[in-house]
């Protein structure tokens, strides 16, 4: 597979930055935003389904092989919510509203019951109708803080406490987050599958 031209099926600038940093110079990720501003509806019931749906859509629009990232935050106390609905948790009002709603949902919940996982599924399709998408998954275990902390990253990072570093994931340097995050784990697997260094 020629991977010098790969389109990233994401309108999220934070993901593009992280994934490009992880891939290095060998692969140039082009944003789907160069081709279309229309975001496909994420109608799947799983991260896998939504990742494949986004990848196929981007491959169709761009004519290039496409990588999609479907990710989210699964909170134990909320039975895995917001999960695949993480981006839409506060009805599309954005990251700050999502974080405020999550803090409210966990008000007065003690630390021991605030466990959560970031989930990332990467899907790579060679073309829009690829019958064998490459799928890689990564999980990152942590806990939901009682208040936002840190300026790096995006999304729920300011609320996600990283036990192995004793900071929020928004307090990690971008390079550090990219070594240990759910996305980093999924990307490690993808690199192995593609025999990339
Ligand atoms: O490392 C992360 N650090 C913090 N938050 C994160 C992370 N990874 C995913 N998240 C959150 C952001 C969003 O609320 C949802 C992903 O939703 P998701 O649909 O996959 O992405 P999106 O709509 O932002 O962009 P797009 O679908 O165009 O790729 O999970
Ligand atoms: Mg999305």
Tab-separated table of C-alpha atoms and ligand atoms in Angstrom:
chain	number	residue	atom	x	y	z
A	1	UNK	CA	0.000	0.000	0.000
A	2	UNK	CA	1.326	3.463	-0.868
A	3	UNK	CA	0.914	5.435	2.326
A	4	UNK	CA	2.650	8.665	1.417
A	5	UNK	CA	-0.797	10.139	0.682
A	6	UNK	CA	-3.255	9.364	3.437
A	7	UNK	CA	-6.340	11.392	4.216
A	8	UNK	CA	-7.409	11.737	7.845
A	9	UNK	CA	-11.186	11.383	8.056
A	10	UNK	CA	-11.505	13.833	10.924
A	11	UNK	CA	-12.569	17.416	11.410
A	12	UNK	CA	-10.909	17.484	14.840
A	13	UNK	CA	-7.675	19.502	14.745
A	14	UNK	CA	-6.479	17.933	18.009
A	15	UNK	CA	-6.584	14.450	16.517
A	16	UNK	CA	-4.792	15.566	13.343
A	17	UNK	CA	-1.979	17.090	15.380
A	18	UNK	CA	-1.562	14.027	17.576
A	19	UNK	CA	-1.781	11.463	14.786
A	20	UNK	CA	0.601	13.376	12.514
A	21	UNK	CA	3.112	13.656	15.373
A	22	UNK	CA	2.871	9.908	16.002
A	23	UNK	CA	3.274	8.991	12.336
A	24	UNK	CA	6.277	11.244	11.804
A	25	UNK	CA	7.488	12.328	8.406
A	26	UNK	CA	7.116	9.000	6.620
A	27	UNK	CA	3.395	9.523	6.113
A	28	UNK	CA	1.769	12.832	5.281
A	29	UNK	CA	-1.724	13.064	6.715
A	30	UNK	CA	-3.983	15.326	4.708
A	31	UNK	CA	-7.098	16.602	6.407
A	32	UNK	CA	-10.503	15.729	4.974
A	33	UNK	CA	-11.217	19.437	5.501
A	34	UNK	CA	-9.212	20.099	2.317
A	35	UNK	CA	-11.862	18.183	0.391
A	36	UNK	CA	-15.127	18.776	2.217
A	37	UNK	CA	-16.559	20.603	5.216
A	38	UNK	CA	-19.508	18.230	5.487
A	39	UNK	CA	-19.207	15.848	8.431
A	40	UNK	CA	-20.801	12.428	7.966
A	41	UNK	CA	-23.466	11.476	10.466
A	42	UNK	CA	-22.031	9.007	12.963
A	43	UNK	CA	-24.891	6.521	12.885
A	44	UNK	CA	-23.000	3.439	14.102
A	45	UNK	CA	-23.587	1.786	17.464
A	46	UNK	CA	-19.901	1.158	18.105
A	47	UNK	CA	-16.558	2.924	17.788
A	48	UNK	CA	-15.624	0.384	15.108
A	49	UNK	CA	-18.701	1.071	12.991
A	50	UNK	CA	-18.276	4.842	13.215
A	51	UNK	CA	-14.559	4.650	12.415
A	52	UNK	CA	-15.238	2.557	9.310
A	53	UNK	CA	-18.092	4.829	8.248
A	54	UNK	CA	-15.905	7.938	8.538
A	55	UNK	CA	-12.978	6.287	6.746
A	56	UNK	CA	-15.139	5.119	3.823
A	57	UNK	CA	-16.707	8.553	3.493
A	58	UNK	CA	-13.288	10.262	3.387
A	59	UNK	CA	-11.910	7.769	0.871
A	60	UNK	CA	-14.945	8.313	-1.330
A	61	UNK	CA	-14.634	12.105	-1.214
A	62	UNK	CA	-10.840	12.293	-1.604
A	63	UNK	CA	-10.024	9.287	-3.756
A	64	UNK	CA	-7.205	8.540	-1.308
A	65	UNK	CA	-6.672	5.788	1.264
A	66	UNK	CA	-8.266	7.046	4.480
A	67	UNK	CA	-7.584	6.798	8.192
A	68	UNK	CA	-10.372	7.510	10.672
A	69	UNK	CA	-10.263	7.842	14.447
A	70	UNK	CA	-13.398	7.243	16.446
A	71	UNK	CA	-12.798	7.827	20.086
A	72	UNK	CA	-14.477	8.792	23.311
A	73	UNK	CA	-14.641	8.574	27.056
A	74	UNK	CA	-16.339	5.665	28.834
A	75	UNK	CA	-17.140	6.464	32.472
A	76	UNK	CA	-17.716	3.494	34.795
A	77	UNK	CA	-20.243	5.249	37.038
A	78	UNK	CA	-22.288	6.167	33.945
A	79	UNK	CA	-22.329	2.615	32.592
A	80	UNK	CA	-19.810	3.508	29.863
A	81	UNK	CA	-21.440	6.777	28.814
A	82	UNK	CA	-20.854	9.072	27.040
A	83	UNK	CA	-18.913	6.504	24.970
A	84	UNK	CA	-19.558	6.808	21.243
A	85	UNK	CA	-21.679	9.875	22.032
A	86	UNK	CA	-18.803	11.735	23.751
A	87	UNK	CA	-18.590	14.500	21.140
A	88	UNK	CA	-22.369	14.982	21.279
A	89	UNK	CA	-22.751	14.598	25.064
A	90	UNK	CA	-23.986	18.183	25.566
A	91	UNK	CA	-25.956	18.195	22.297
A	92	UNK	CA	-23.187	19.588	20.106
A	93	UNK	CA	-22.405	22.584	22.321
A	94	UNK	CA	-18.703	21.731	22.357
A	95	UNK	CA	-15.928	20.616	24.680
A	96	UNK	CA	-16.567	23.078	27.512
A	97	UNK	CA	-20.242	22.139	27.691
A	98	UNK	CA	-19.394	18.434	27.520
A	99	UNK	CA	-16.965	18.801	30.404
A	100	UNK	CA	-19.443	20.801	32.486
A	101	UNK	CA	-22.133	18.167	31.930
A	102	UNK	CA	-19.750	15.382	32.941
A	103	UNK	CA	-18.713	17.166	36.139
A	104	UNK	CA	-22.360	17.645	36.976
A	105	UNK	CA	-23.214	13.984	36.311
A	106	UNK	CA	-20.436	12.965	38.731
A	107	UNK	CA	-21.157	15.556	41.400
A	108	UNK	CA	-20.572	14.051	44.858
A	109	UNK	CA	-19.349	10.740	43.362
A	110	UNK	CA	-16.277	9.663	45.376
A	111	UNK	CA	-12.865	9.111	43.756
A	112	UNK	CA	-13.062	5.333	43.998
A	113	UNK	CA	-16.143	5.367	41.757
A	114	UNK	CA	-14.803	7.819	39.164
A	115	UNK	CA	-12.922	5.318	36.983
A	116	UNK	CA	-12.998	5.940	33.227
A	117	UNK	CA	-11.345	4.839	30.000
A	118	UNK	CA	-10.484	6.764	26.899
A	119	UNK	CA	-11.161	4.555	23.869
A	120	UNK	CA	-9.696	4.972	20.388
A	121	UNK	CA	-10.443	2.905	17.309
A	122	UNK	CA	-8.434	3.615	14.171
A	123	UNK	CA	-9.788	2.349	10.857
A	124	UNK	CA	-7.783	2.392	7.651
A	125	UNK	CA	-9.406	1.719	4.286
A	126	UNK	CA	-7.442	1.476	1.061
A	127	UNK	CA	-10.457	2.732	-0.900
A	128	UNK	CA	-14.110	3.547	-0.241
A	129	UNK	CA	-15.387	-0.003	-0.733
A	130	UNK	CA	-12.445	-1.794	0.920
A	131	UNK	CA	-13.845	-5.147	2.159
A	132	UNK	CA	-11.082	-5.530	4.750
A	133	UNK	CA	-10.535	-2.344	6.783
A	134	UNK	CA	-7.568	-2.435	9.147
A	135	UNK	CA	-8.836	-1.881	12.702
A	136	UNK	CA	-6.734	-1.038	15.746
A	137	UNK	CA	-7.903	-0.189	19.228
A	138	UNK	CA	-6.379	1.476	22.252
A	139	UNK	CA	-7.623	2.032	25.804
A	140	UNK	CA	-6.320	4.405	28.466
A	141	UNK	CA	-7.449	3.944	32.054
A	142	UNK	CA	-7.828	6.857	34.416
A	143	UNK	CA	-10.231	8.738	36.634
A	144	UNK	CA	-12.471	11.770	36.276
A	145	UNK	CA	-11.276	14.757	38.283
A	146	UNK	CA	-13.565	17.041	40.300
A	147	UNK	CA	-12.494	20.129	38.362
A	148	UNK	CA	-10.725	20.915	35.102
A	149	UNK	CA	-6.955	21.186	35.170
A	150	UNK	CA	-4.346	21.809	32.461
A	151	UNK	CA	-4.161	23.602	29.136
A	152	UNK	CA	-2.867	21.016	26.661
A	153	UNK	CA	-4.771	18.546	24.527
A	154	UNK	CA	-8.459	18.851	23.697
A	155	UNK	CA	-11.854	17.458	24.590
A	156	UNK	CA	-12.047	15.810	28.006
A	157	UNK	CA	-8.281	16.024	28.682
A	158	UNK	CA	-8.621	18.592	31.518
A	159	UNK	CA	-10.904	16.187	33.430
A	160	UNK	CA	-8.953	12.953	32.887
A	161	UNK	CA	-6.534	12.071	35.667
A	162	UNK	CA	-3.643	9.889	34.536
A	163	UNK	CA	-2.666	7.581	37.418
A	164	UNK	CA	0.745	6.642	35.992
A	165	UNK	CA	1.797	10.324	35.947
A	166	UNK	CA	-0.356	11.801	38.706
A	167	UNK	CA	-1.520	14.687	36.497
A	168	UNK	CA	-4.458	15.383	34.222
A	169	UNK	CA	-3.954	14.470	30.598
A	170	UNK	CA	-4.169	18.193	29.763
A	171	UNK	CA	-1.147	18.706	32.050
A	172	UNK	CA	0.951	16.224	30.097
A	173	UNK	CA	3.175	17.678	27.390
A	174	UNK	CA	1.870	16.785	23.925
A	175	UNK	CA	4.877	14.480	23.429
A	176	UNK	CA	4.140	12.681	26.707
A	177	UNK	CA	0.451	12.253	25.952
A	178	UNK	CA	1.373	10.884	22.533
A	179	UNK	CA	3.490	8.183	24.147
A	180	UNK	CA	0.846	6.779	26.498
A	181	UNK	CA	-2.641	7.714	25.322
A	182	UNK	CA	-5.385	5.485	23.928
A	183	UNK	CA	-4.564	6.985	20.511
A	184	UNK	CA	-0.867	6.167	20.929
A	185	UNK	CA	-1.710	2.550	21.736
A	186	UNK	CA	-3.968	2.196	18.726
A	187	UNK	CA	-1.327	3.845	16.529
A	188	UNK	CA	1.375	1.452	17.799
A	189	UNK	CA	-0.778	-1.434	16.627
A	190	UNK	CA	-1.453	0.229	13.290
A	191	UNK	CA	2.257	0.813	12.729
A	192	UNK	CA	2.900	-2.866	13.376
A	193	UNK	CA	0.134	-3.895	10.991
A	194	UNK	CA	1.570	-1.668	8.275
A	195	UNK	CA	5.186	-2.595	9.047
A	196	UNK	CA	5.978	1.106	9.550
A	197	UNK	CA	8.834	2.028	11.865
B	1	LIG	O1	-7.357	12.233	23.481
B	1	LIG	C1	-8.444	12.742	23.836
B	1	LIG	N1	-8.481	13.689	24.787
B	1	LIG	C2	-9.618	14.279	25.165
B	1	LIG	N2	-10.821	14.001	24.636
B	1	LIG	C3	-10.822	13.045	23.667
B	1	LIG	C4	-9.668	12.376	23.250
B	1	LIG	N3	-10.001	11.494	22.308
B	1	LIG	C5	-11.304	11.588	22.140
B	1	LIG	N4	-11.804	12.544	22.956
B	1	LIG	C6	-13.195	13.011	23.022
B	1	LIG	C7	-13.385	14.249	22.183
B	1	LIG	C8	-14.765	14.073	21.620
B	1	LIG	O2	-15.719	14.517	22.568
B	1	LIG	C9	-14.883	12.559	21.495
B	1	LIG	C10	-14.448	12.062	20.141
B	1	LIG	O3	-15.542	12.062	19.253
B	1	LIG	P1	-15.305	11.672	17.705
B	1	LIG	O4	-16.582	11.625	17.030
B	1	LIG	O5	-14.396	10.479	17.651
B	1	LIG	O6	-14.393	12.884	17.173
B	1	LIG	P2	-14.823	14.328	16.681
B	1	LIG	O7	-16.294	14.401	16.451
B	1	LIG	O8	-14.213	15.310	17.595
B	1	LIG	O9	-14.058	14.434	15.291
B	1	LIG	P3	-14.256	13.457	14.011
B	1	LIG	O10	-15.445	12.589	14.263
B	1	LIG	O11	-14.414	14.356	12.849
B	1	LIG	O12	-12.975	12.671	13.930
B	1	LIG	O13	-14.037	12.014	22.490
B	2	LIG	MG1	-17.210	12.882	15.436
